[in-house]
């Protein structure tokens, strides 16, 4: 053994496994590829496009997929395919699934906190905790919202008259720029009531939305119930608003007044429900407004004594 070999081996022996630390310091990190989330899978945009996502300080973070109209159509198809099974599940089961999402989100708290910090979010850890709590809160409403919004109606005649809520169908959601708590707050009430959705993530800060999609994919949520698109809101939102197989539209994240009006006009073609709440304090008690926004009321008449 030569004298020149001994020092390097001695250094290697100082580290677990006998590895030379100089090798580790030269290792290149495996960068995460942020894709779309459609039908339970993570495809790249069919257009092959992407766009640069930067931190609040202007530093490069990643390239995110830039969804196209074809991606939006694929997402609507996936959401429609999943609607029958998801809306037919028991409310209690939907609540269980949402609670499982909360569990998985909390298990990745550090990762979400790091991603939120890059967007300039203050007290990122507390924001993640609030998102977990919001999911648990909505999960608890799963088997209670029908009792609160349904009714037995007095009628003049020998009939039972009962009104009960049912999910609207496929909901297109433009998520707010609050990239986790706001995102969770628009998705959870839509799906816990039996709807499926296509979500356009925050264009400015899309990375937490794809990480959330990874949580959804491992949380017993059936494929297609939630589909996440990243890219240009101005490009995708009008097409979803005009899509004839979309039943409702949530314009929470649309800040451009002209774009919001254009989407509302396009949604009128097939009488979509349109929810446009204005400025929202995501830390406040959400109430039941979003739970009832995408429910239809079915009223049944039945003769008494039969």
PDB file of C-alpha atoms in Angstrom:
ATOM      1  CA  UNK A   1       0.000   0.000   0.000  1.00  0.00           C
ATOM      2  CA  UNK A   2       1.444   3.371  -0.973  1.00  0.00           C
ATOM      3  CA  UNK A   3       1.623   6.322   1.356  1.00  0.00           C
ATOM      4  CA  UNK A   4      -0.699   8.337  -0.882  1.00  0.00           C
ATOM      5  CA  UNK A   5      -3.527   5.838  -0.447  1.00  0.00           C
ATOM      6  CA  UNK A   6      -3.582   5.863   3.345  1.00  0.00           C
ATOM      7  CA  UNK A   7      -4.983   9.356   4.005  1.00  0.00           C
ATOM      8  CA  UNK A   8      -7.965   8.888   1.652  1.00  0.00           C
ATOM      9  CA  UNK A   9      -8.799   5.533   3.210  1.00  0.00           C
ATOM     10  CA  UNK A  10      -8.460   6.977   6.659  1.00  0.00           C
ATOM     11  CA  UNK A  11     -10.900   9.717   5.765  1.00  0.00           C
ATOM     12  CA  UNK A  12     -13.295   7.188   4.303  1.00  0.00           C
ATOM     13  CA  UNK A  13     -13.141   5.165   7.506  1.00  0.00           C
ATOM     14  CA  UNK A  14     -14.270   8.175   9.485  1.00  0.00           C
ATOM     15  CA  UNK A  15     -17.688   8.112   7.784  1.00  0.00           C
ATOM     16  CA  UNK A  16     -20.461   5.522   8.109  1.00  0.00           C
ATOM     17  CA  UNK A  17     -20.305   2.792   5.517  1.00  0.00           C
ATOM     18  CA  UNK A  18     -16.705   3.616   4.677  1.00  0.00           C
ATOM     19  CA  UNK A  19     -17.714   6.066   1.914  1.00  0.00           C
ATOM     20  CA  UNK A  20     -15.520   8.919   0.859  1.00  0.00           C
ATOM     21  CA  UNK A  21     -17.442  12.090   1.708  1.00  0.00           C
ATOM     22  CA  UNK A  22     -15.858  13.879  -1.235  1.00  0.00           C
ATOM     23  CA  UNK A  23     -17.993  11.729  -3.509  1.00  0.00           C
ATOM     24  CA  UNK A  24     -21.179  12.863  -1.744  1.00  0.00           C
ATOM     25  CA  UNK A  25     -20.241  16.520  -1.995  1.00  0.00           C
ATOM     26  CA  UNK A  26     -19.946  16.186  -5.774  1.00  0.00           C
ATOM     27  CA  UNK A  27     -23.308  14.448  -6.189  1.00  0.00           C
ATOM     28  CA  UNK A  28     -25.947  16.183  -8.271  1.00  0.00           C
ATOM     29  CA  UNK A  29     -29.417  16.343  -6.746  1.00  0.00           C
ATOM     30  CA  UNK A  30     -32.300  14.683  -8.568  1.00  0.00           C
ATOM     31  CA  UNK A  31     -34.578  17.568  -9.503  1.00  0.00           C
ATOM     32  CA  UNK A  32     -38.295  16.999  -9.220  1.00  0.00           C
ATOM     33  CA  UNK A  33     -40.327  17.128 -12.422  1.00  0.00           C
ATOM     34  CA  UNK A  34     -43.631  18.924 -11.836  1.00  0.00           C
ATOM     35  CA  UNK A  35     -46.272  17.420 -14.138  1.00  0.00           C
ATOM     36  CA  UNK A  36     -50.034  17.609 -14.466  1.00  0.00           C
ATOM     37  CA  UNK A  37     -52.401  15.341 -12.522  1.00  0.00           C
ATOM     38  CA  UNK A  38     -55.117  13.843 -14.717  1.00  0.00           C
ATOM     39  CA  UNK A  39     -57.122  10.704 -14.080  1.00  0.00           C
ATOM     40  CA  UNK A  40     -54.851   9.562 -11.268  1.00  0.00           C
ATOM     41  CA  UNK A  41     -51.710   9.786 -13.441  1.00  0.00           C
ATOM     42  CA  UNK A  42     -48.981  12.413 -13.788  1.00  0.00           C
ATOM     43  CA  UNK A  43     -48.600  13.163 -17.515  1.00  0.00           C
ATOM     44  CA  UNK A  44     -46.631  15.964 -19.100  1.00  0.00           C
ATOM     45  CA  UNK A  45     -48.653  18.437 -21.124  1.00  0.00           C
ATOM     46  CA  UNK A  46     -49.519  16.955 -24.515  1.00  0.00           C
ATOM     47  CA  UNK A  47     -48.213  20.198 -26.018  1.00  0.00           C
ATOM     48  CA  UNK A  48     -44.775  19.601 -24.513  1.00  0.00           C
ATOM     49  CA  UNK A  49     -44.764  23.123 -23.084  1.00  0.00           C
ATOM     50  CA  UNK A  50     -43.519  24.228 -19.692  1.00  0.00           C
ATOM     51  CA  UNK A  51     -42.876  27.510 -17.916  1.00  0.00           C
ATOM     52  CA  UNK A  52     -40.381  28.737 -15.353  1.00  0.00           C
ATOM     53  CA  UNK A  53     -41.469  29.007 -11.734  1.00  0.00           C
ATOM     54  CA  UNK A  54     -39.448  31.328  -9.515  1.00  0.00           C
ATOM     55  CA  UNK A  55     -39.306  31.965  -5.795  1.00  0.00           C
ATOM     56  CA  UNK A  56     -40.504  35.170  -4.147  1.00  0.00           C
ATOM     57  CA  UNK A  57     -36.915  36.432  -4.524  1.00  0.00           C
ATOM     58  CA  UNK A  58     -36.830  35.689  -8.246  1.00  0.00           C
ATOM     59  CA  UNK A  59     -34.674  32.569  -7.999  1.00  0.00           C
ATOM     60  CA  UNK A  60     -35.347  29.645 -10.312  1.00  0.00           C
ATOM     61  CA  UNK A  61     -37.305  26.834  -8.633  1.00  0.00           C
ATOM     62  CA  UNK A  62     -38.534  24.498 -11.352  1.00  0.00           C
ATOM     63  CA  UNK A  63     -40.147  24.109 -14.738  1.00  0.00           C
ATOM     64  CA  UNK A  64     -43.879  23.387 -14.445  1.00  0.00           C
ATOM     65  CA  UNK A  65     -46.020  21.881 -17.190  1.00  0.00           C
ATOM     66  CA  UNK A  66     -48.107  24.384 -19.138  1.00  0.00           C
ATOM     67  CA  UNK A  67     -51.445  22.708 -19.764  1.00  0.00           C
ATOM     68  CA  UNK A  68     -53.202  23.029 -23.109  1.00  0.00           C
ATOM     69  CA  UNK A  69     -56.849  22.865 -24.181  1.00  0.00           C
ATOM     70  CA  UNK A  70     -56.350  19.174 -24.938  1.00  0.00           C
ATOM     71  CA  UNK A  71     -55.124  18.602 -21.369  1.00  0.00           C
ATOM     72  CA  UNK A  72     -58.217  20.417 -20.087  1.00  0.00           C
ATOM     73  CA  UNK A  73     -60.494  18.193 -22.192  1.00  0.00           C
ATOM     74  CA  UNK A  74     -58.705  15.080 -20.937  1.00  0.00           C
ATOM     75  CA  UNK A  75     -59.157  16.270 -17.353  1.00  0.00           C
ATOM     76  CA  UNK A  76     -62.897  16.835 -17.863  1.00  0.00           C
ATOM     77  CA  UNK A  77     -63.223  13.349 -19.379  1.00  0.00           C
ATOM     78  CA  UNK A  78     -61.456  11.847 -16.347  1.00  0.00           C
ATOM     79  CA  UNK A  79     -63.636  13.822 -13.933  1.00  0.00           C
ATOM     80  CA  UNK A  80     -66.833  12.720 -15.694  1.00  0.00           C
ATOM     81  CA  UNK A  81     -65.721   9.082 -15.653  1.00  0.00           C
ATOM     82  CA  UNK A  82     -65.079   9.255 -11.908  1.00  0.00           C
ATOM     83  CA  UNK A  83     -68.319  11.084 -11.058  1.00  0.00           C
ATOM     84  CA  UNK A  84     -70.646   8.068 -10.967  1.00  0.00           C
ATOM     85  CA  UNK A  85     -68.606   6.062  -8.496  1.00  0.00           C
ATOM     86  CA  UNK A  86     -67.653   9.014  -6.291  1.00  0.00           C
ATOM     87  CA  UNK A  87     -71.143  10.524  -6.085  1.00  0.00           C
ATOM     88  CA  UNK A  88     -72.530   7.049  -5.407  1.00  0.00           C
ATOM     89  CA  UNK A  89     -70.185   6.448  -2.466  1.00  0.00           C
ATOM     90  CA  UNK A  90     -71.640   6.913   0.985  1.00  0.00           C
ATOM     91  CA  UNK A  91     -71.057  10.332   2.573  1.00  0.00           C
ATOM     92  CA  UNK A  92     -69.349   8.562   5.460  1.00  0.00           C
ATOM     93  CA  UNK A  93     -66.868   6.961   3.040  1.00  0.00           C
ATOM     94  CA  UNK A  94     -66.129  10.299   1.378  1.00  0.00           C
ATOM     95  CA  UNK A  95     -65.437  11.753   4.817  1.00  0.00           C
ATOM     96  CA  UNK A  96     -63.041   8.883   5.560  1.00  0.00           C
ATOM     97  CA  UNK A  97     -61.136   9.539   2.340  1.00  0.00           C
ATOM     98  CA  UNK A  98     -60.857  13.252   3.069  1.00  0.00           C
ATOM     99  CA  UNK A  99     -59.582  12.467   6.548  1.00  0.00           C
ATOM    100  CA  UNK A 100     -56.976  10.187   4.982  1.00  0.00           C
ATOM    101  CA  UNK A 101     -55.867  13.086   2.765  1.00  0.00           C
ATOM    102  CA  UNK A 102     -55.397  15.159   5.927  1.00  0.00           C
ATOM    103  CA  UNK A 103     -53.271  12.396   7.466  1.00  0.00           C
ATOM    104  CA  UNK A 104     -51.040  12.160   4.398  1.00  0.00           C
ATOM    105  CA  UNK A 105     -50.708  15.927   4.136  1.00  0.00           C
ATOM    106  CA  UNK A 106     -49.579  16.163   7.750  1.00  0.00           C
ATOM    107  CA  UNK A 107     -46.999  13.417   7.194  1.00  0.00           C
ATOM    108  CA  UNK A 108     -45.368  15.631   4.532  1.00  0.00           C
ATOM    109  CA  UNK A 109     -45.565  18.804   6.578  1.00  0.00           C
ATOM    110  CA  UNK A 110     -41.866  19.662   6.235  1.00  0.00           C
ATOM    111  CA  UNK A 111     -41.944  19.394   2.445  1.00  0.00           C
ATOM    112  CA  UNK A 112     -45.008  21.618   2.116  1.00  0.00           C
ATOM    113  CA  UNK A 113     -43.575  24.142   4.557  1.00  0.00           C
ATOM    114  CA  UNK A 114     -40.374  24.329   2.498  1.00  0.00           C
ATOM    115  CA  UNK A 115     -42.291  24.846  -0.754  1.00  0.00           C
ATOM    116  CA  UNK A 116     -44.520  27.497   0.799  1.00  0.00           C
ATOM    117  CA  UNK A 117     -41.490  29.327   2.187  1.00  0.00           C
ATOM    118  CA  UNK A 118     -40.125  29.603  -1.348  1.00  0.00           C
ATOM    119  CA  UNK A 119     -43.322  31.392  -2.387  1.00  0.00           C
ATOM    120  CA  UNK A 120     -42.845  33.990   0.345  1.00  0.00           C
ATOM    121  CA  UNK A 121     -45.489  32.549   2.676  1.00  0.00           C
ATOM    122  CA  UNK A 122     -44.880  33.636   6.260  1.00  0.00           C
ATOM    123  CA  UNK A 123     -45.208  31.066   9.062  1.00  0.00           C
ATOM    124  CA  UNK A 124     -45.384  28.326   6.456  1.00  0.00           C
ATOM    125  CA  UNK A 125     -45.606  25.543   9.034  1.00  0.00           C
ATOM    126  CA  UNK A 126     -48.703  27.104  10.575  1.00  0.00           C
ATOM    127  CA  UNK A 127     -50.276  27.400   7.122  1.00  0.00           C
ATOM    128  CA  UNK A 128     -49.735  23.671   6.534  1.00  0.00           C
ATOM    129  CA  UNK A 129     -51.339  22.933   9.906  1.00  0.00           C
ATOM    130  CA  UNK A 130     -54.309  25.121   8.967  1.00  0.00           C
ATOM    131  CA  UNK A 131     -54.697  23.227   5.673  1.00  0.00           C
ATOM    132  CA  UNK A 132     -54.732  19.903   7.542  1.00  0.00           C
ATOM    133  CA  UNK A 133     -57.334  21.243   9.972  1.00  0.00           C
ATOM    134  CA  UNK A 134     -59.443  22.536   7.073  1.00  0.00           C
ATOM    135  CA  UNK A 135     -59.515  19.074   5.496  1.00  0.00           C
ATOM    136  CA  UNK A 136     -60.565  17.484   8.787  1.00  0.00           C
ATOM    137  CA  UNK A 137     -63.269  20.134   9.219  1.00  0.00           C
ATOM    138  CA  UNK A 138     -64.760  19.430   5.781  1.00  0.00           C
ATOM    139  CA  UNK A 139     -64.452  15.670   6.320  1.00  0.00           C
ATOM    140  CA  UNK A 140     -66.689  16.046   9.337  1.00  0.00           C
ATOM    141  CA  UNK A 141     -69.401  17.653   7.196  1.00  0.00           C
ATOM    142  CA  UNK A 142     -69.573  14.733   4.755  1.00  0.00           C
ATOM    143  CA  UNK A 143     -72.450  12.903   6.440  1.00  0.00           C
ATOM    144  CA  UNK A 144     -74.083  15.987   7.979  1.00  0.00           C
ATOM    145  CA  UNK A 145     -74.629  18.421   5.114  1.00  0.00           C
ATOM    146  CA  UNK A 146     -77.696  16.524   3.833  1.00  0.00           C
ATOM    147  CA  UNK A 147     -79.389  16.789   7.224  1.00  0.00           C
ATOM    148  CA  UNK A 148     -78.684  20.526   7.384  1.00  0.00           C
ATOM    149  CA  UNK A 149     -79.734  21.424   3.826  1.00  0.00           C
ATOM    150  CA  UNK A 150     -82.480  18.833   3.278  1.00  0.00           C
ATOM    151  CA  UNK A 151     -86.017  19.126   4.583  1.00  0.00           C
ATOM    152  CA  UNK A 152     -89.438  17.587   4.847  1.00  0.00           C
ATOM    153  CA  UNK A 153     -91.902  20.074   3.386  1.00  0.00           C
ATOM    154  CA  UNK A 154     -95.511  20.611   4.481  1.00  0.00           C
ATOM    155  CA  UNK A 155     -97.890  20.301   1.525  1.00  0.00           C
ATOM    156  CA  UNK A 156    -101.657  20.588   1.098  1.00  0.00           C
ATOM    157  CA  UNK A 157    -102.520  17.021   0.242  1.00  0.00           C
ATOM    158  CA  UNK A 158    -101.977  13.374   1.172  1.00  0.00           C
ATOM    159  CA  UNK A 159     -98.290  13.366   0.241  1.00  0.00           C
ATOM    160  CA  UNK A 160     -94.844  13.175   1.711  1.00  0.00           C
ATOM    161  CA  UNK A 161     -92.687  15.917   0.215  1.00  0.00           C
ATOM    162  CA  UNK A 162     -88.961  15.562   0.840  1.00  0.00           C
ATOM    163  CA  UNK A 163     -86.090  17.733  -0.456  1.00  0.00           C
ATOM    164  CA  UNK A 164     -82.523  16.416  -0.418  1.00  0.00           C
ATOM    165  CA  UNK A 165     -79.218  17.707  -1.832  1.00  0.00           C
ATOM    166  CA  UNK A 166     -77.356  15.998  -4.666  1.00  0.00           C
ATOM    167  CA  UNK A 167     -73.964  16.814  -6.233  1.00  0.00           C
ATOM    168  CA  UNK A 168     -73.977  19.006  -9.326  1.00  0.00           C
ATOM    169  CA  UNK A 169     -71.416  17.007 -11.319  1.00  0.00           C
ATOM    170  CA  UNK A 170     -68.080  18.124 -12.773  1.00  0.00           C
ATOM    171  CA  UNK A 171     -66.851  21.416 -11.333  1.00  0.00           C
ATOM    172  CA  UNK A 172     -64.097  23.529 -12.931  1.00  0.00           C
ATOM    173  CA  UNK A 173     -62.192  25.429 -10.233  1.00  0.00           C
ATOM    174  CA  UNK A 174     -59.764  28.315 -10.669  1.00  0.00           C
ATOM    175  CA  UNK A 175     -57.663  28.090  -7.507  1.00  0.00           C
ATOM    176  CA  UNK A 176     -56.525  31.226  -5.661  1.00  0.00           C
ATOM    177  CA  UNK A 177     -52.928  32.391  -5.359  1.00  0.00           C
ATOM    178  CA  UNK A 178     -52.873  31.134  -1.765  1.00  0.00           C
ATOM    179  CA  UNK A 179     -51.111  27.952  -2.874  1.00  0.00           C
ATOM    180  CA  UNK A 180     -52.063  25.483  -0.127  1.00  0.00           C
ATOM    181  CA  UNK A 181     -54.698  26.666   2.352  1.00  0.00           C
ATOM    182  CA  UNK A 182     -56.651  28.381  -0.415  1.00  0.00           C
ATOM    183  CA  UNK A 183     -56.228  25.383  -2.707  1.00  0.00           C
ATOM    184  CA  UNK A 184     -57.458  22.937  -0.075  1.00  0.00           C
ATOM    185  CA  UNK A 185     -60.344  25.276   0.773  1.00  0.00           C
ATOM    186  CA  UNK A 186     -61.685  25.233  -2.792  1.00  0.00           C
ATOM    187  CA  UNK A 187     -61.153  21.522  -3.489  1.00  0.00           C
ATOM    188  CA  UNK A 188     -62.415  19.952  -0.244  1.00  0.00           C
ATOM    189  CA  UNK A 189     -66.010  21.290  -0.258  1.00  0.00           C
ATOM    190  CA  UNK A 190     -66.428  20.339  -3.913  1.00  0.00           C
ATOM    191  CA  UNK A 191     -65.438  16.702  -3.524  1.00  0.00           C
ATOM    192  CA  UNK A 192     -66.798  16.008  -0.038  1.00  0.00           C
ATOM    193  CA  UNK A 193     -70.309  16.676  -1.366  1.00  0.00           C
ATOM    194  CA  UNK A 194     -69.850  14.136  -4.176  1.00  0.00           C
ATOM    195  CA  UNK A 195     -68.684  16.298  -7.083  1.00  0.00           C
ATOM    196  CA  UNK A 196     -65.536  15.753  -9.118  1.00  0.00           C
ATOM    197  CA  UNK A 197     -63.342  18.624 -10.251  1.00  0.00           C
ATOM    198  CA  UNK A 198     -60.769  20.023 -12.633  1.00  0.00           C
ATOM    199  CA  UNK A 199     -58.555  22.547 -10.862  1.00  0.00           C
ATOM    200  CA  UNK A 200     -56.402  25.232 -12.474  1.00  0.00           C
ATOM    201  CA  UNK A 201     -53.638  25.759  -9.938  1.00  0.00           C
ATOM    202  CA  UNK A 202     -52.143  29.095  -8.979  1.00  0.00           C
ATOM    203  CA  UNK A 203     -50.149  30.264 -11.977  1.00  0.00           C
ATOM    204  CA  UNK A 204     -47.695  32.152  -9.779  1.00  0.00           C
ATOM    205  CA  UNK A 205     -47.081  29.357  -7.265  1.00  0.00           C
ATOM    206  CA  UNK A 206     -48.104  25.998  -8.788  1.00  0.00           C
ATOM    207  CA  UNK A 207     -45.594  23.699  -7.098  1.00  0.00           C
ATOM    208  CA  UNK A 208     -47.519  22.982  -3.848  1.00  0.00           C
ATOM    209  CA  UNK A 209     -50.538  22.007  -5.958  1.00  0.00           C
ATOM    210  CA  UNK A 210     -48.643  19.179  -7.658  1.00  0.00           C
ATOM    211  CA  UNK A 211     -47.217  18.050  -4.337  1.00  0.00           C
ATOM    212  CA  UNK A 212     -50.804  18.018  -3.038  1.00  0.00           C
ATOM    213  CA  UNK A 213     -51.752  15.916  -6.071  1.00  0.00           C
ATOM    214  CA  UNK A 214     -49.136  13.372  -4.946  1.00  0.00           C
ATOM    215  CA  UNK A 215     -50.849  13.302  -1.561  1.00  0.00           C
ATOM    216  CA  UNK A 216     -54.242  12.770  -3.217  1.00  0.00           C
ATOM    217  CA  UNK A 217     -52.846   9.945  -5.338  1.00  0.00           C
ATOM    218  CA  UNK A 218     -51.806   8.042  -2.205  1.00  0.00           C
ATOM    219  CA  UNK A 219     -54.891   8.760  -0.088  1.00  0.00           C
ATOM    220  CA  UNK A 220     -57.528   6.310  -1.378  1.00  0.00           C
ATOM    221  CA  UNK A 221     -59.103   9.053  -3.511  1.00  0.00           C
ATOM    222  CA  UNK A 222     -60.353   7.413  -6.737  1.00  0.00           C
ATOM    223  CA  UNK A 223     -58.587   8.447  -9.935  1.00  0.00           C
ATOM    224  CA  UNK A 224     -60.242  11.365 -11.692  1.00  0.00           C
ATOM    225  CA  UNK A 225     -62.054  12.814  -8.677  1.00  0.00           C
ATOM    226  CA  UNK A 226     -59.512  15.649  -8.572  1.00  0.00           C
ATOM    227  CA  UNK A 227     -57.501  16.692 -11.636  1.00  0.00           C
ATOM    228  CA  UNK A 228     -54.879  19.435 -11.405  1.00  0.00           C
ATOM    229  CA  UNK A 229     -53.710  21.581 -14.319  1.00  0.00           C
ATOM    230  CA  UNK A 230     -50.845  24.072 -14.142  1.00  0.00           C
ATOM    231  CA  UNK A 231     -50.286  26.870 -16.606  1.00  0.00           C
ATOM    232  CA  UNK A 232     -52.055  29.975 -17.881  1.00  0.00           C
ATOM    233  CA  UNK A 233     -55.431  30.767 -16.307  1.00  0.00           C
ATOM    234  CA  UNK A 234     -56.287  33.095 -19.208  1.00  0.00           C
ATOM    235  CA  UNK A 235     -55.697  30.260 -21.649  1.00  0.00           C
ATOM    236  CA  UNK A 236     -57.450  27.384 -19.866  1.00  0.00           C
ATOM    237  CA  UNK A 237     -60.319  28.959 -17.889  1.00  0.00           C
ATOM    238  CA  UNK A 238     -62.430  30.131 -20.865  1.00  0.00           C
ATOM    239  CA  UNK A 239     -62.304  26.672 -22.432  1.00  0.00           C
ATOM    240  CA  UNK A 240     -63.421  24.995 -19.236  1.00  0.00           C
ATOM    241  CA  UNK A 241     -66.162  27.619 -18.858  1.00  0.00           C
ATOM    242  CA  UNK A 242     -67.419  26.790 -22.354  1.00  0.00           C
ATOM    243  CA  UNK A 243     -67.033  23.003 -22.039  1.00  0.00           C
ATOM    244  CA  UNK A 244     -70.473  21.419 -22.345  1.00  0.00           C
ATOM    245  CA  UNK A 245     -69.651  18.553 -19.976  1.00  0.00           C
ATOM    246  CA  UNK A 246     -68.680  20.887 -17.116  1.00  0.00           C
ATOM    247  CA  UNK A 247     -71.634  21.519 -14.814  1.00  0.00           C
ATOM    248  CA  UNK A 248     -70.315  24.295 -12.576  1.00  0.00           C
ATOM    249  CA  UNK A 249     -67.591  26.897 -12.386  1.00  0.00           C
ATOM    250  CA  UNK A 250     -65.712  28.325  -9.392  1.00  0.00           C
ATOM    251  CA  UNK A 251     -63.995  31.600 -10.322  1.00  0.00           C
ATOM    252  CA  UNK A 252     -62.341  32.176  -6.943  1.00  0.00           C
ATOM    253  CA  UNK A 253     -58.858  32.604  -8.412  1.00  0.00           C
ATOM    254  CA  UNK A 254     -59.801  34.860 -11.333  1.00  0.00           C
ATOM    255  CA  UNK A 255     -58.586  38.366 -10.532  1.00  0.00           C
ATOM    256  CA  UNK A 256     -59.063  39.809 -14.020  1.00  0.00           C
ATOM    257  CA  UNK A 257     -62.551  41.327 -14.218  1.00  0.00           C
ATOM    258  CA  UNK A 258     -62.773  40.959 -18.000  1.00  0.00           C
ATOM    259  CA  UNK A 259     -61.728  37.306 -17.834  1.00  0.00           C
ATOM    260  CA  UNK A 260     -64.319  36.612 -15.117  1.00  0.00           C
ATOM    261  CA  UNK A 261     -67.088  38.190 -17.222  1.00  0.00           C
ATOM    262  CA  UNK A 262     -65.991  36.215 -20.295  1.00  0.00           C
ATOM    263  CA  UNK A 263     -66.091  32.972 -18.287  1.00  0.00           C
ATOM    264  CA  UNK A 264     -69.539  33.784 -16.898  1.00  0.00           C
ATOM    265  CA  UNK A 265     -70.846  34.449 -20.418  1.00  0.00           C
ATOM    266  CA  UNK A 266     -69.369  31.186 -21.704  1.00  0.00           C
ATOM    267  CA  UNK A 267     -70.818  29.274 -18.730  1.00  0.00           C
ATOM    268  CA  UNK A 268     -74.313  30.517 -19.607  1.00  0.00           C
ATOM    269  CA  UNK A 269     -74.329  28.355 -22.746  1.00  0.00           C
ATOM    270  CA  UNK A 270     -75.265  25.242 -20.768  1.00  0.00           C
ATOM    271  CA  UNK A 271     -76.551  27.003 -17.634  1.00  0.00           C
ATOM    272  CA  UNK A 272     -73.551  26.177 -15.451  1.00  0.00           C
ATOM    273  CA  UNK A 273     -73.650  27.131 -11.806  1.00  0.00           C
ATOM    274  CA  UNK A 274     -71.108  29.940 -11.334  1.00  0.00           C
ATOM    275  CA  UNK A 275     -69.548  30.732  -7.969  1.00  0.00           C
ATOM    276  CA  UNK A 276     -67.687  34.038  -7.759  1.00  0.00           C
ATOM    277  CA  UNK A 277     -67.071  34.888  -4.105  1.00  0.00           C
ATOM    278  CA  UNK A 278     -64.756  37.861  -4.368  1.00  0.00           C
ATOM    279  CA  UNK A 279     -61.930  38.466  -1.897  1.00  0.00           C
ATOM    280  CA  UNK A 280     -61.651  35.712   0.714  1.00  0.00           C
ATOM    281  CA  UNK A 281     -59.910  35.506   4.068  1.00  0.00           C
ATOM    282  CA  UNK A 282     -58.664  31.918   3.999  1.00  0.00           C
ATOM    283  CA  UNK A 283     -57.832  31.916   7.709  1.00  0.00           C
ATOM    284  CA  UNK A 284     -61.445  32.681   8.663  1.00  0.00           C
ATOM    285  CA  UNK A 285     -64.158  30.136   9.474  1.00  0.00           C
ATOM    286  CA  UNK A 286     -65.280  28.914   6.032  1.00  0.00           C
ATOM    287  CA  UNK A 287     -68.889  28.230   6.996  1.00  0.00           C
ATOM    288  CA  UNK A 288     -71.113  26.130   4.716  1.00  0.00           C
ATOM    289  CA  UNK A 289     -71.243  28.497   1.757  1.00  0.00           C
ATOM    290  CA  UNK A 290     -68.864  26.461  -0.392  1.00  0.00           C
ATOM    291  CA  UNK A 291     -70.477  23.178   0.632  1.00  0.00           C
ATOM    292  CA  UNK A 292     -73.850  24.289  -0.720  1.00  0.00           C
ATOM    293  CA  UNK A 293     -72.531  26.150  -3.787  1.00  0.00           C
ATOM    294  CA  UNK A 294     -72.371  23.002  -5.910  1.00  0.00           C
ATOM    295  CA  UNK A 295     -75.373  21.051  -4.643  1.00  0.00           C
ATOM    296  CA  UNK A 296     -78.680  20.618  -6.452  1.00  0.00           C
ATOM    297  CA  UNK A 297     -81.900  20.118  -4.513  1.00  0.00           C
ATOM    298  CA  UNK A 298     -84.050  17.146  -5.505  1.00  0.00           C
ATOM    299  CA  UNK A 299     -87.637  17.137  -4.261  1.00  0.00           C
ATOM    300  CA  UNK A 300     -89.647  13.906  -4.174  1.00  0.00           C
ATOM    301  CA  UNK A 301     -93.420  13.604  -3.787  1.00  0.00           C
ATOM    302  CA  UNK A 302     -94.821  10.351  -2.423  1.00  0.00           C
ATOM    303  CA  UNK A 303     -98.447   9.543  -1.560  1.00  0.00           C
ATOM    304  CA  UNK A 304     -99.097   8.744   2.063  1.00  0.00           C
ATOM    305  CA  UNK A 305    -100.555   5.381   2.991  1.00  0.00           C
ATOM    306  CA  UNK A 306     -98.999   3.674  -0.054  1.00  0.00           C
TER     307      UNK A 306
END
